[in-house]
Tab-separated table of C-alpha atoms and ligand atoms in Angstrom:
chain	number	residue	atom	x	y	z
A	18	UNK	CA	33.718	135.518	50.699
A	19	UNK	CA	32.417	131.964	50.748
A	20	UNK	CA	30.229	131.571	47.663
A	21	UNK	CA	26.585	130.746	48.313
A	22	UNK	CA	26.471	127.961	45.727
A	23	UNK	CA	28.495	124.827	46.225
A	24	UNK	CA	31.959	124.979	44.680
A	25	UNK	CA	32.263	122.942	41.531
A	26	UNK	CA	35.462	121.025	40.744
A	27	UNK	CA	36.383	123.483	37.956
A	28	UNK	CA	36.053	126.480	40.318
A	29	UNK	CA	38.521	125.181	42.868
A	30	UNK	CA	41.924	126.784	42.498
A	31	UNK	CA	44.621	124.160	41.727
A	32	UNK	CA	46.789	125.424	44.618
A	33	UNK	CA	43.875	125.089	47.009
A	34	UNK	CA	43.655	121.386	46.195
A	35	UNK	CA	47.282	120.883	47.262
A	36	UNK	CA	46.768	122.289	50.756
A	37	UNK	CA	46.707	119.717	53.559
A	38	UNK	CA	43.560	120.547	55.541
A	39	UNK	CA	44.919	118.663	58.559
A	40	UNK	CA	47.914	120.970	58.874
A	41	UNK	CA	46.490	124.461	58.497
A	42	UNK	CA	47.997	127.388	60.373
A	43	UNK	CA	45.460	128.346	63.023
A	44	UNK	CA	46.473	132.004	62.983
A	45	UNK	CA	47.912	133.950	60.042
A	46	UNK	CA	49.214	137.493	60.552
A	47	UNK	CA	50.046	139.807	57.663
A	48	UNK	CA	52.171	142.954	57.432
A	49	UNK	CA	50.432	144.570	54.460
A	50	UNK	CA	53.221	146.617	52.904
A	51	UNK	CA	54.023	148.274	49.580
A	52	UNK	CA	50.942	150.396	48.828
A	53	UNK	CA	53.004	153.567	48.362
A	54	UNK	CA	55.509	151.932	46.005
A	55	UNK	CA	52.668	150.361	44.011
A	56	UNK	CA	51.173	153.830	43.482
A	57	UNK	CA	54.526	155.488	42.769
A	58	UNK	CA	55.404	152.968	40.076
A	59	UNK	CA	52.186	153.978	38.307
A	60	UNK	CA	52.696	157.708	38.762
A	61	UNK	CA	49.784	157.833	41.209
A	62	UNK	CA	49.374	159.403	44.644
A	63	UNK	CA	50.121	157.159	47.660
A	64	UNK	CA	46.457	157.114	48.666
A	65	UNK	CA	45.635	155.385	45.362
A	66	UNK	CA	47.922	152.580	46.527
A	67	UNK	CA	46.028	152.326	49.815
A	68	UNK	CA	42.739	152.209	47.896
A	69	UNK	CA	44.072	149.445	45.672
A	70	UNK	CA	45.278	147.641	48.807
A	71	UNK	CA	41.638	146.948	49.719
A	72	UNK	CA	41.712	144.243	47.008
A	73	UNK	CA	44.534	142.543	48.925
A	74	UNK	CA	42.484	142.695	52.121
A	75	UNK	CA	39.503	141.121	50.338
A	76	UNK	CA	41.703	138.351	48.945
A	77	UNK	CA	43.223	137.541	52.350
A	78	UNK	CA	39.861	137.568	54.146
A	79	UNK	CA	38.113	135.462	51.494
A	80	UNK	CA	40.952	132.954	51.252
A	81	UNK	CA	41.033	132.611	55.062
A	82	UNK	CA	37.284	132.075	55.272
A	83	UNK	CA	37.292	129.572	52.439
A	84	UNK	CA	40.183	127.583	53.885
A	85	UNK	CA	38.743	127.577	57.383
A	86	UNK	CA	41.587	129.550	58.981
A	87	UNK	CA	40.467	130.502	62.494
A	88	UNK	CA	42.371	133.786	63.003
A	89	UNK	CA	43.602	136.410	60.549
A	90	UNK	CA	45.387	139.514	61.859
A	91	UNK	CA	46.183	142.406	59.545
A	92	UNK	CA	48.676	145.145	60.375
A	93	UNK	CA	46.898	148.194	58.987
A	94	UNK	CA	48.400	151.169	60.867
A	95	UNK	CA	51.361	151.251	63.224
A	96	UNK	CA	52.060	153.640	66.099
A	97	UNK	CA	54.926	154.926	63.933
A	98	UNK	CA	52.596	155.593	60.974
A	99	UNK	CA	51.284	158.709	62.797
A	100	UNK	CA	54.501	160.348	61.535
A	101	UNK	CA	53.121	160.354	57.988
A	102	UNK	CA	51.562	163.506	56.465
A	103	UNK	CA	48.221	164.336	58.044
A	104	UNK	CA	46.464	164.108	54.694
A	105	UNK	CA	47.639	160.490	54.190
A	106	UNK	CA	46.632	159.532	57.735
A	107	UNK	CA	43.209	161.120	57.302
A	108	UNK	CA	42.662	159.356	53.982
A	109	UNK	CA	43.657	156.007	55.509
A	110	UNK	CA	41.005	156.266	58.224
A	111	UNK	CA	38.400	157.427	55.705
A	112	UNK	CA	39.231	154.351	53.656
A	113	UNK	CA	38.834	152.164	56.729
A	114	UNK	CA	35.406	153.675	57.447
A	115	UNK	CA	34.365	153.036	53.863
A	116	UNK	CA	35.711	149.472	53.987
A	117	UNK	CA	33.691	148.707	57.123
A	118	UNK	CA	30.522	150.116	55.513
A	119	UNK	CA	30.997	148.316	52.226
A	120	UNK	CA	32.102	144.949	53.594
A	121	UNK	CA	29.784	144.720	56.583
A	122	UNK	CA	27.242	142.609	54.713
A	123	UNK	CA	29.908	140.095	53.725
A	124	UNK	CA	31.280	140.101	57.283
A	125	UNK	CA	27.810	139.165	58.547
A	126	UNK	CA	27.142	136.590	55.823
A	127	UNK	CA	30.369	134.805	56.602
A	128	UNK	CA	29.967	135.049	60.382
A	129	UNK	CA	33.290	136.873	60.703
A	130	UNK	CA	34.112	138.034	64.193
A	131	UNK	CA	35.693	141.456	63.872
A	132	UNK	CA	38.230	142.889	66.339
A	133	UNK	CA	40.541	145.875	66.468
A	134	UNK	CA	43.709	146.043	68.586
A	135	UNK	CA	46.154	148.802	69.378
A	136	UNK	CA	46.034	152.228	71.003
A	137	UNK	CA	42.481	152.655	69.766
A	138	UNK	CA	41.834	155.784	71.831
A	139	UNK	CA	44.229	157.613	69.452
A	140	UNK	CA	41.966	156.995	66.441
A	141	UNK	CA	39.529	159.585	65.037
A	142	UNK	CA	36.315	159.421	67.077
A	143	UNK	CA	34.165	158.466	64.077
A	144	UNK	CA	36.434	155.482	63.332
A	145	UNK	CA	36.499	154.468	67.000
A	146	UNK	CA	32.699	154.393	67.116
A	147	UNK	CA	32.497	152.518	63.842
A	148	UNK	CA	34.957	149.885	65.041
A	149	UNK	CA	33.148	149.303	68.296
A	150	UNK	CA	29.778	148.977	66.521
A	151	UNK	CA	31.172	146.318	64.162
A	152	UNK	CA	32.927	144.531	67.059
A	153	UNK	CA	29.725	144.511	69.069
A	154	UNK	CA	27.543	143.274	66.201
A	155	UNK	CA	29.918	140.433	65.338
A	156	UNK	CA	31.070	139.406	68.804
A	157	UNK	CA	29.151	136.116	68.874
A	158	UNK	CA	30.029	134.987	65.350
A	159	UNK	CA	31.988	131.784	65.081
A	160	UNK	CA	33.640	132.085	61.653
A	161	UNK	CA	37.030	133.651	61.035
A	162	UNK	CA	38.250	136.080	63.716
A	163	UNK	CA	39.541	139.071	61.758
A	164	UNK	CA	41.704	141.404	63.852
A	165	UNK	CA	42.905	144.753	62.522
A	166	UNK	CA	46.007	146.166	64.188
A	167	UNK	CA	45.464	149.945	64.308
A	168	UNK	CA	47.716	152.456	65.998
A	169	UNK	CA	49.493	149.276	66.976
A	170	UNK	CA	53.070	148.791	68.138
A	171	UNK	CA	54.583	145.627	69.571
A	172	UNK	CA	56.662	147.528	72.126
A	173	UNK	CA	53.692	149.742	72.981
A	174	UNK	CA	51.585	146.628	73.590
A	175	UNK	CA	54.246	145.204	75.921
A	176	UNK	CA	54.528	148.529	77.812
A	177	UNK	CA	50.722	148.781	78.058
A	178	UNK	CA	50.661	145.238	79.479
A	179	UNK	CA	53.352	146.045	82.064
A	180	UNK	CA	51.464	149.191	83.091
A	181	UNK	CA	48.225	147.207	83.532
A	182	UNK	CA	50.113	144.780	85.792
A	183	UNK	CA	51.586	147.679	87.794
A	184	UNK	CA	48.105	149.209	88.190
A	185	UNK	CA	46.766	145.964	89.567
A	186	UNK	CA	49.729	145.606	91.873
A	187	UNK	CA	49.072	149.057	93.278
A	188	UNK	CA	45.486	148.061	94.004
A	189	UNK	CA	46.862	145.019	95.796
A	190	UNK	CA	45.351	142.687	93.206
A	191	UNK	CA	48.484	141.346	91.600
A	192	UNK	CA	50.626	139.201	93.833
A	193	UNK	CA	51.856	136.419	91.568
A	194	UNK	CA	55.137	136.024	89.743
A	195	UNK	CA	54.876	136.798	86.035
A	196	UNK	CA	55.059	133.828	83.673
A	197	UNK	CA	54.573	133.699	79.897
A	198	UNK	CA	50.988	132.589	80.352
A	199	UNK	CA	50.201	135.244	83.006
A	200	UNK	CA	51.732	137.978	80.876
A	201	UNK	CA	49.580	136.984	77.894
A	202	UNK	CA	46.461	137.881	79.896
A	203	UNK	CA	47.503	141.545	79.786
A	204	UNK	CA	48.016	141.791	76.016
A	205	UNK	CA	45.427	143.584	73.849
A	206	UNK	CA	43.799	140.306	72.722
A	207	UNK	CA	44.597	137.654	75.327
A	208	UNK	CA	42.539	135.005	73.563
A	209	UNK	CA	44.307	135.406	70.241
A	210	UNK	CA	46.735	132.484	69.865
A	211	UNK	CA	50.279	133.243	68.681
A	212	UNK	CA	50.476	133.526	64.877
A	213	UNK	CA	51.654	130.309	63.223
A	214	UNK	CA	52.490	132.133	60.022
A	215	UNK	CA	53.530	135.741	59.404
A	216	UNK	CA	53.457	137.049	55.829
A	217	UNK	CA	55.055	140.360	54.856
A	218	UNK	CA	54.649	141.742	51.362
A	219	UNK	CA	56.896	144.151	49.407
A	220	UNK	CA	60.174	142.321	50.052
A	221	UNK	CA	61.128	144.058	53.301
A	222	UNK	CA	62.936	141.795	55.774
A	223	UNK	CA	61.821	143.407	59.012
A	224	UNK	CA	59.071	143.220	61.592
A	225	UNK	CA	58.396	146.960	61.922
A	226	UNK	CA	57.240	146.559	65.530
A	227	UNK	CA	54.545	143.949	64.857
A	228	UNK	CA	53.414	141.486	67.550
A	229	UNK	CA	56.900	141.237	69.034
A	230	UNK	CA	55.826	139.156	72.022
A	231	UNK	CA	53.611	136.784	70.052
A	232	UNK	CA	55.865	135.884	67.127
A	233	UNK	CA	58.569	134.131	69.173
A	234	UNK	CA	58.069	130.899	67.181
A	235	UNK	CA	56.098	132.110	64.185
A	236	UNK	CA	57.082	130.944	60.699
A	237	UNK	CA	57.897	133.956	58.502
A	238	UNK	CA	57.333	134.341	54.768
A	239	UNK	CA	58.452	137.450	52.872
A	240	UNK	CA	56.892	138.003	49.449
A	241	UNK	CA	58.183	140.458	46.851
A	242	UNK	CA	54.603	141.178	45.770
A	243	UNK	CA	53.340	144.638	46.706
A	244	UNK	CA	50.209	144.556	48.869
A	245	UNK	CA	47.749	145.889	46.213
A	246	UNK	CA	48.807	142.944	43.984
A	247	UNK	CA	48.248	140.370	46.733
A	248	UNK	CA	45.705	137.733	45.667
A	249	UNK	CA	44.399	134.384	46.910
A	250	UNK	CA	47.160	132.585	44.962
A	251	UNK	CA	49.800	134.310	47.137
A	252	UNK	CA	47.903	133.307	50.241
A	253	UNK	CA	47.636	129.657	49.156
A	254	UNK	CA	51.317	129.577	48.158
A	255	UNK	CA	52.309	130.916	51.568
A	256	UNK	CA	50.218	128.233	53.300
A	257	UNK	CA	51.826	125.534	51.113
A	258	UNK	CA	55.302	126.868	51.972
A	259	UNK	CA	54.345	126.860	55.678
A	260	UNK	CA	53.269	123.223	55.408
A	261	UNK	CA	56.760	122.224	54.235
A	262	UNK	CA	58.388	123.659	57.351
A	263	UNK	CA	59.362	121.678	60.391
A	264	UNK	CA	58.493	123.523	63.584
A	265	UNK	CA	60.851	122.401	66.308
A	266	UNK	CA	60.370	125.006	69.053
A	267	UNK	CA	63.942	124.479	70.195
A	268	UNK	CA	63.570	120.707	70.392
A	269	UNK	CA	64.903	118.083	68.011
A	270	UNK	CA	63.159	115.654	65.707
A	271	UNK	CA	64.608	112.209	65.255
B	310	IPE	C1	51.486	149.802	53.753
B	310	IPE	O1	51.962	150.416	52.628
B	310	IPE	C2	50.294	150.502	54.350
B	310	IPE	C3	50.564	151.209	55.605
B	310	IPE	C4	51.684	151.188	56.277
B	310	IPE	C5	49.480	152.004	56.147
B	310	IPE	P1	52.970	151.661	52.703
B	310	IPE	O2	52.169	152.906	52.745
B	310	IPE	O3	53.931	151.478	53.807
B	310	IPE	O4	53.702	151.530	51.295
B	310	IPE	P2	55.246	151.679	51.000
B	310	IPE	O5	55.974	150.790	51.953
B	310	IPE	O6	55.579	153.127	51.211
B	310	IPE	O7	55.405	151.236	49.596
B	311	IPE	C1	54.551	148.430	58.549
B	311	IPE	O1	54.818	149.066	57.352
B	311	IPE	C2	53.246	148.896	59.125
B	311	IPE	C3	52.058	148.437	58.436
B	311	IPE	C4	52.029	147.603	57.437
B	311	IPE	C5	50.821	148.946	58.944
B	311	IPE	P1	55.689	150.409	57.281
B	311	IPE	O2	55.780	150.748	55.855
B	311	IPE	O3	55.154	151.418	58.202
B	311	IPE	O4	57.087	149.907	57.851
B	311	IPE	P2	58.554	150.424	57.575
B	311	IPE	O5	58.581	151.891	57.852
B	311	IPE	O6	58.889	150.119	56.155
B	311	IPE	O7	59.418	149.632	58.514
B	312	MG	MG1	55.746	150.555	53.927
């Protein structure tokens, strides 16, 4: 998190100095992948990889806060991840509960606004309560908005949005034609801008059902690094790579 004392020249990471503060991505989304392979390569159980992945989460959150990124969204558990063995699923939610307990002080100190998005009613009731307490306590903070995607699926989010529209239509409330901007209002987090940058770790070139509607024009960076090895350096390098890209949105630049 942001250090209390003022950063001295020698403490500032050389990569951080190269980042153009006028051209920061407003929203960074991360598919945190590779925990299982990290554990396997060490002869450990998969859950040890998830535990080690907490270091990656810390690095991403701290780097975002320090850089002044406004929105960070982390894909932590997909709707498809329910297929995994019950023991792994249970351990993942226990880890999440522990993370929220342990990091809450830092979340408060850094004025991080915490959000969760996905089919949250599917989560264990203890986790659900925990998430809503942290959301409630941090709702007025104006630092980084940290969103965890939990029991999240991009297609599920789109279907949930369509069903909300249909419900309203039935009540006679929805009469307009759907546009991009209208549709956005029915997503899980309507005020979350589209990600500017999507990072996926572990060298997999796929989206695995993440934010399908929102990433239409997102810049994508795939890193070979496994999530438990993810550090601030990887984050800064991704931002530097992003800053070299030309975003054309279908137009042309002369
Ligand atoms: C990402 O790591 C964490 C979750 C999906 C919960 P994985 O558990 O998918 O690790 P790999 O991909 O099997 O290495
Ligand atoms: C994507 O990783 C989901 C999360 C990071 C939470 P997976 O490991 O579940 O994705 P696949 O199965 O490799 O596509
Ligand atoms: Mg995986």
